């Protein structure tokens, strides 16, 4: 890495850039660039050996003009205050660009979950839910899964909240297992929208995802599902990777077999159907039609960006490009479907889950996927209209222009409250 990039600064730069195409009052722009509040807390839990451990945790509520704060909770050693602030801001504009009635929030605990037993992770999760209880609720702030959290943590979180509140309130958190009030299709939703958005981008450029070569960086929930769906649309998955490295096959990999290999061994590396192995950096710079970064923020810096040869990038991760990398790729005419649209499937199906929880009426997977398809395709079309009408430099700027305008409308319509 040549750059030490603060994701919160990246978010603010993206907002400034888009705001220059809108007629926004400076004071209002400042409001759009700062979180409304951030909780920083220290959680103390008992480890299995009886010793005490104190871990740092955060929840940022960035903006609630369009509805309850919404966004995931990640468990990762890199979690810090500015990262959580950035991720919560991205949630605001993500929910706005796909036009779902939520604001944005994000939380995180600065731990490496692999250093803790399952029982310890449960105690940490329940401690965090207890700490967040006064701030969250079905109508206030609704957490969800993110990096290294999933159905298991969401189920514990819901159970803790409901027990403390002495009620049932499944809509207090999304991404739960179906028997705990989760939605069909939620696990696949992030990868699904990444590929739907990529397919739309190919069509916009007069091309097709069918037969396209694809490289996927990151083989967690979002990356692997994206690879599987792109493959089912006739694309060739030539390379995939995880934090240990990657595998390549000119003829195309079978994404399901690669996943099985990862489940058995812990990594995609060593998959016997591959022609060769490659590093993450080599994967990112392959000459492919579509590149899907599905790992963490800042995965592509300026140095890697100058070597990127992909035609289209669909961002499954949040903030995978540094601002300098973004500018380099724009100059190289790489078409980037921005994270706030590409990976918005996750929060969109979280919204469907919340609607189902509130109505106590559950949909089948086909209905979820059909509704998701129409949300993402409509959002993509609106983005393209804005991109063309306003003659904007990139799809990312267009996404922020659409999203900022929607947040401003909600704020203005609410009127001033001195
Ligand atoms: N963590 C996911 C994201 O970054 C999903 C958030 C949600 O479902 O609320 O979009």
XYZ file of C-alpha atoms and ligand atoms in Angstrom:
428
model
C 0.000 0.000 0.000
C 1.410 3.356 -0.960
C -1.389 5.381 0.586
C -2.613 5.480 4.139
C -6.175 6.411 3.347
C -8.751 7.425 5.930
C -12.127 6.155 4.626
C -13.981 8.991 6.366
C -11.944 11.505 4.361
C -12.708 9.466 1.208
C -16.450 9.711 1.933
C -16.194 13.457 2.476
C -14.285 13.889 -0.797
C -16.932 11.903 -2.666
C -19.635 14.127 -1.200
C -17.742 17.345 -2.054
C -17.193 16.149 -5.595
C -20.874 15.337 -6.152
C -22.040 18.503 -4.357
C -20.149 20.624 -6.873
C -22.786 19.547 -9.428
C -25.660 20.501 -7.126
C -26.796 23.840 -5.825
C -26.234 23.191 -2.111
C -25.881 25.628 0.710
C -22.454 25.235 2.422
C -24.026 24.777 5.839
C -26.234 21.991 4.580
C -23.314 20.284 2.861
C -21.416 20.300 6.152
C -24.382 18.548 7.785
C -24.337 15.869 5.061
C -20.628 15.200 5.734
C -20.773 14.565 9.489
C -22.455 11.862 11.565
C -25.266 12.949 13.845
C -23.731 10.965 16.715
C -21.187 8.239 17.421
C -21.200 5.924 20.416
C -17.769 4.715 21.485
C -17.900 2.112 24.199
C -15.754 -0.488 25.927
C -17.327 -3.887 26.446
C -15.969 -6.139 29.166
C -16.625 -9.860 28.948
C -15.426 -12.917 30.788
C -13.229 -15.189 28.681
C -13.574 -18.954 28.890
C -10.557 -19.155 31.250
C -12.249 -16.762 33.679
C -10.093 -13.716 32.831
C -11.683 -10.406 31.834
C -11.297 -8.861 28.409
C -12.240 -5.333 27.367
C -12.884 -4.599 23.693
C -13.663 -1.365 21.892
C -16.970 -1.002 20.040
C -18.700 1.756 18.089
C -22.064 2.673 16.588
C -22.340 5.676 14.314
C -25.759 7.109 13.439
C -24.902 9.229 10.461
C -28.171 10.610 9.154
C -31.815 9.822 9.870
C -33.568 12.286 7.579
C -35.054 9.532 5.388
C -35.906 7.010 8.110
C -34.428 4.854 10.867
C -30.631 4.516 10.876
C -29.685 1.311 9.082
C -26.464 -0.578 8.652
C -24.353 -3.501 9.696
C -22.045 -4.402 12.546
C -18.586 -5.736 11.727
C -16.101 -7.658 13.874
C -12.606 -6.885 12.635
C -9.294 -5.796 14.167
C -9.194 -2.790 11.801
C -12.441 -1.300 13.158
C -11.951 2.262 14.404
C -13.996 5.402 14.879
C -13.316 6.938 11.457
C -13.934 3.664 9.615
C -17.305 3.263 11.316
C -18.181 6.901 10.568
C -17.349 6.400 6.872
C -19.269 3.147 6.612
C -22.313 4.731 8.288
C -22.207 7.624 5.821
C -22.008 5.250 2.864
C -25.161 3.583 4.232
C -27.072 6.891 4.095
C -26.305 7.407 0.426
C -26.716 3.710 -0.394
C -30.254 3.634 1.030
C -31.050 6.897 -0.769
C -29.733 5.782 -4.170
C -31.955 2.696 -4.153
C -34.750 4.772 -2.597
C -35.513 2.699 0.474
C -36.853 4.616 3.479
C -33.862 4.370 5.798
C -31.086 6.613 7.005
C -27.599 5.270 7.603
C -25.695 3.818 10.520
C -22.864 1.368 11.147
C -21.258 -0.381 14.061
C -18.204 -2.414 14.752
C -16.163 -4.171 17.382
C -12.368 -4.053 17.113
C -11.640 -7.764 17.515
C -10.282 -10.599 15.446
C -13.118 -13.087 15.941
C -10.807 -16.031 15.203
C -9.124 -15.335 18.577
C -12.366 -15.998 20.450
C -14.456 -19.113 21.085
C -18.085 -19.274 19.937
C -19.236 -18.774 23.550
C -17.025 -15.705 23.875
C -18.363 -14.244 20.617
C -21.866 -14.777 21.976
C -21.000 -12.923 25.195
C -19.422 -10.052 23.218
C -22.489 -9.840 20.957
C -24.912 -9.827 23.887
C -22.806 -7.198 25.689
C -22.930 -4.970 22.606
C -26.689 -5.474 22.170
C -27.186 -4.553 25.830
C -25.087 -1.407 25.422
C -26.930 -0.403 22.229
C -30.414 -1.137 23.565
C -31.372 2.492 24.368
C -30.244 3.654 20.922
C -31.775 1.011 18.663
C -35.278 -0.245 17.897
C -37.536 -1.201 15.010
C -38.307 2.467 14.366
C -34.961 3.935 15.457
C -31.824 2.141 14.370
C -31.691 -1.310 12.814
C -28.348 -3.143 12.701
C -27.475 -5.990 10.308
C -24.579 -8.261 9.369
C -21.317 -6.979 7.923
C -17.729 -8.288 7.787
C -17.368 -11.408 10.023
C -20.935 -11.306 11.358
C -23.929 -13.249 10.087
C -27.176 -14.941 11.040
C -25.766 -16.374 14.255
C -24.799 -12.967 15.685
C -28.063 -11.384 14.471
C -30.134 -14.089 16.207
C -28.277 -13.514 19.515
C -28.642 -9.785 19.115
C -32.404 -9.999 18.557
C -32.814 -12.399 21.467
C -30.898 -10.070 23.816
C -32.947 -7.043 22.794
C -36.281 -8.845 23.036
C -35.417 -10.349 26.409
C -34.354 -6.993 27.874
C -37.377 -5.200 26.396
C -39.731 -8.024 27.388
C -41.366 -8.079 23.987
C -41.024 -9.515 20.494
C -39.451 -7.123 18.009
C -37.827 -9.084 15.179
C -37.442 -5.925 13.084
C -34.847 -4.540 15.520
C -32.140 -6.233 13.450
C -31.987 -7.817 9.983
C -29.991 -10.635 8.458
C -31.428 -13.177 10.908
C -31.888 -16.883 10.188
C -35.313 -17.592 8.608
C -36.609 -19.362 11.735
C -35.690 -16.292 13.795
C -37.548 -13.934 11.448
C -34.987 -13.640 8.653
C -35.897 -13.188 5.010
C -35.465 -15.648 2.190
C -32.733 -14.427 -0.149
C -30.984 -12.133 2.370
C -27.702 -14.069 2.462
C -27.359 -13.948 -1.339
C -28.602 -10.376 -1.759
C -25.289 -8.452 -1.796
C -23.695 -10.715 -4.394
C -26.934 -10.727 -6.369
C -27.185 -6.943 -6.686
C -23.479 -6.681 -7.560
C -24.073 -8.949 -10.554
C -27.437 -7.435 -11.559
C -25.789 -3.982 -11.577
C -22.839 -5.332 -13.591
C -25.219 -6.946 -16.095
C -26.995 -3.596 -16.516
C -23.641 -1.856 -17.043
C -22.693 -4.335 -19.781
C -26.060 -3.723 -21.478
C -25.659 0.045 -21.200
C -22.330 -0.295 -23.005
C -23.945 -2.432 -25.732
C -22.290 -5.580 -24.439
C -23.376 -8.700 -22.564
C -22.282 -10.347 -19.331
C -22.710 -13.662 -21.147
C -19.255 -14.833 -22.183
C -17.526 -12.051 -20.212
C -14.366 -12.872 -18.245
C -14.630 -12.091 -14.542
C -12.174 -11.830 -11.621
C -13.449 -11.719 -8.042
C -11.313 -10.472 -5.154
C -12.643 -11.853 -1.857
C -14.546 -15.116 -1.553
C -16.731 -14.431 1.463
C -20.486 -14.143 1.290
C -20.625 -11.334 -1.280
C -17.744 -12.479 -3.523
C -18.684 -16.112 -3.786
C -22.354 -15.459 -4.509
C -21.378 -12.874 -7.128
C -19.101 -15.449 -8.778
C -21.853 -18.079 -8.709
C -24.507 -15.770 -10.205
C -22.205 -14.317 -12.861
C -21.315 -17.899 -13.814
C -25.028 -18.784 -14.034
C -25.468 -15.835 -16.456
C -22.827 -17.342 -18.744
C -19.764 -15.390 -17.567
C -16.397 -17.092 -17.180
C -14.925 -16.805 -13.700
C -11.221 -16.770 -14.548
C -9.868 -15.871 -11.102
C -10.968 -15.657 -7.467
C -9.056 -14.914 -4.282
C -9.262 -14.541 -0.524
C -6.858 -13.123 2.041
C -4.480 -16.097 1.547
C -4.146 -15.668 -2.254
C -5.939 -16.583 -5.455
C -6.492 -19.169 -8.168
C -6.682 -18.731 -11.937
C -8.007 -20.661 -14.901
C -8.160 -19.275 -18.421
C -10.981 -21.718 -19.232
C -12.975 -20.625 -16.173
C -13.341 -21.926 -12.630
C -16.388 -23.692 -11.231
C -17.379 -21.276 -8.429
C -19.347 -23.885 -6.471
C -16.413 -26.315 -6.437
C -14.067 -23.503 -5.371
C -16.422 -22.704 -2.511
C -16.500 -26.350 -1.447
C -12.705 -26.331 -1.444
C -12.665 -23.163 0.682
C -15.170 -24.658 3.120
C -12.969 -27.746 3.488
C -9.564 -26.079 3.700
C -10.247 -22.496 4.783
C -9.006 -20.939 1.517
C -9.506 -20.951 -2.247
C -5.747 -21.562 -2.565
C -4.923 -25.134 -3.544
C -8.154 -25.667 -5.516
C -7.271 -28.552 -7.828
C -9.368 -27.318 -10.785
C -7.169 -24.218 -11.192
C -4.448 -23.755 -13.800
C -2.246 -21.651 -11.548
C -2.163 -19.576 -8.393
C -1.843 -15.826 -8.233
C -1.595 -13.026 -5.687
C -4.422 -10.617 -4.923
C -2.504 -7.895 -6.734
C -2.098 -10.066 -9.833
C -5.827 -10.824 -9.759
C -6.755 -7.151 -9.575
C -4.637 -6.313 -12.600
C -5.804 -9.187 -14.861
C -7.079 -8.245 -18.299
C -10.729 -9.155 -17.674
C -14.081 -7.731 -18.782
C -15.401 -7.455 -15.220
C -13.593 -7.065 -11.918
C -15.512 -7.522 -8.655
C -13.675 -6.279 -5.550
C -15.470 -8.032 -2.683
C -12.994 -7.689 0.189
C -12.356 -4.612 2.362
C -12.110 -0.866 1.742
C -8.970 0.569 0.091
C -8.116 -2.766 -1.601
C -7.222 -0.859 -4.783
C -4.784 2.010 -4.304
C -3.238 4.302 -6.912
C -0.370 1.914 -7.660
C -2.669 -1.017 -8.429
C -5.129 1.265 -10.236
C -2.552 2.284 -12.816
C -2.122 -1.398 -13.730
C -5.820 -2.288 -13.848
C -6.962 -3.614 -17.225
C -10.610 -4.483 -16.485
C -13.319 -2.732 -18.537
C -15.991 -2.702 -15.826
C -15.719 -2.788 -12.044
C -18.738 -3.621 -9.895
C -17.977 -2.850 -6.250
C -19.279 -5.553 -3.905
C -17.154 -4.218 -1.023
C -17.729 -0.840 0.587
C -15.126 1.716 -0.484
C -12.728 -0.684 -2.282
C -11.017 2.134 -4.237
C -9.006 4.931 -2.689
C -9.982 8.375 -4.099
C -6.699 8.535 -6.061
C -7.337 5.092 -7.541
C -10.852 6.206 -8.439
C -9.509 9.224 -10.354
C -6.904 7.138 -12.186
C -9.534 4.626 -13.276
C -11.916 7.380 -14.387
C -9.112 8.796 -16.556
C -8.583 5.318 -18.007
C -12.314 5.132 -18.856
C -12.912 2.111 -16.665
C -16.651 1.936 -15.997
C -17.214 1.693 -12.259
C -20.555 0.672 -10.822
C -20.209 2.306 -7.388
C -20.548 0.379 -4.141
C -23.558 2.382 -2.971
C -25.538 0.909 -5.859
C -23.725 -2.356 -6.639
C -23.796 -3.807 -3.120
C -27.109 -2.214 -2.091
C -28.864 -5.574 -2.481
C -27.896 -6.436 1.093
C -29.657 -3.496 2.673
C -32.520 -3.691 0.175
C -33.359 -7.233 1.250
C -32.813 -6.111 4.853
C -35.561 -3.594 4.148
C -37.765 -6.408 2.811
C -36.948 -8.419 5.945
C -37.968 -5.476 8.146
C -41.210 -5.019 6.169
C -41.973 -8.724 6.602
C -41.155 -8.529 10.332
C -43.428 -5.523 10.787
C -46.283 -7.219 8.904
C -45.590 -10.701 10.306
C -46.158 -11.901 6.773
C -43.343 -13.659 4.950
C -42.487 -13.807 1.253
C -41.034 -16.673 -0.755
C -37.565 -16.373 -2.288
C -38.888 -15.693 -5.790
C -40.811 -12.661 -4.587
C -37.764 -11.343 -2.699
C -35.496 -11.789 -5.735
C -38.035 -10.256 -8.144
C -38.512 -7.195 -5.907
C -34.728 -6.863 -5.517
C -34.227 -7.076 -9.282
C -36.701 -4.253 -9.845
C -35.175 -2.009 -7.126
C -31.650 -2.377 -8.545
C -32.672 -2.029 -12.213
C -34.760 1.089 -11.445
C -31.923 2.600 -9.423
C -29.453 1.867 -12.243
C -31.770 3.502 -14.810
C -32.224 6.615 -12.645
C -28.480 6.824 -12.191
C -27.861 6.625 -15.946
C -30.516 9.290 -16.614
C -28.802 11.642 -14.150
C -25.346 10.768 -15.507
C -26.419 11.664 -19.037
C -28.699 14.640 -18.285
C -26.161 16.391 -16.082
C -23.190 15.224 -18.135
C -21.453 13.922 -15.002
C -17.903 12.565 -15.040
C -18.546 9.160 -13.450
C -21.320 6.838 -12.356
C -20.150 7.316 -8.767
C -20.703 11.051 -8.973
C -24.107 10.390 -10.541
C -25.024 8.019 -7.691
C -24.091 10.627 -5.075
C -25.932 13.380 -6.952
C -29.132 11.280 -6.926
C -28.665 10.242 -3.302
C -27.688 13.653 -1.885
C -30.668 15.267 -3.584
C -33.029 12.756 -1.974
C -31.549 13.321 1.500
C -31.753 17.090 1.035
C -35.380 16.834 -0.075
C -36.279 14.911 3.092
C -34.397 17.411 5.256
C -35.990 20.440 3.552
C -39.472 18.972 3.632
C -39.099 18.384 7.382
C -38.519 22.101 7.830
C -36.256 23.863 10.290
C -36.359 22.987 14.003
C -34.355 25.645 15.748
N -23.579 -4.479 5.879
C -24.304 -4.390 4.656
C -23.908 -3.136 3.893
O -22.840 -2.625 4.042
C -25.798 -4.538 4.859
C -26.444 -3.510 5.735
C -27.888 -3.825 6.086
O -28.405 -4.812 5.628
O -28.461 -3.028 6.835
O -24.640 -2.681 3.039
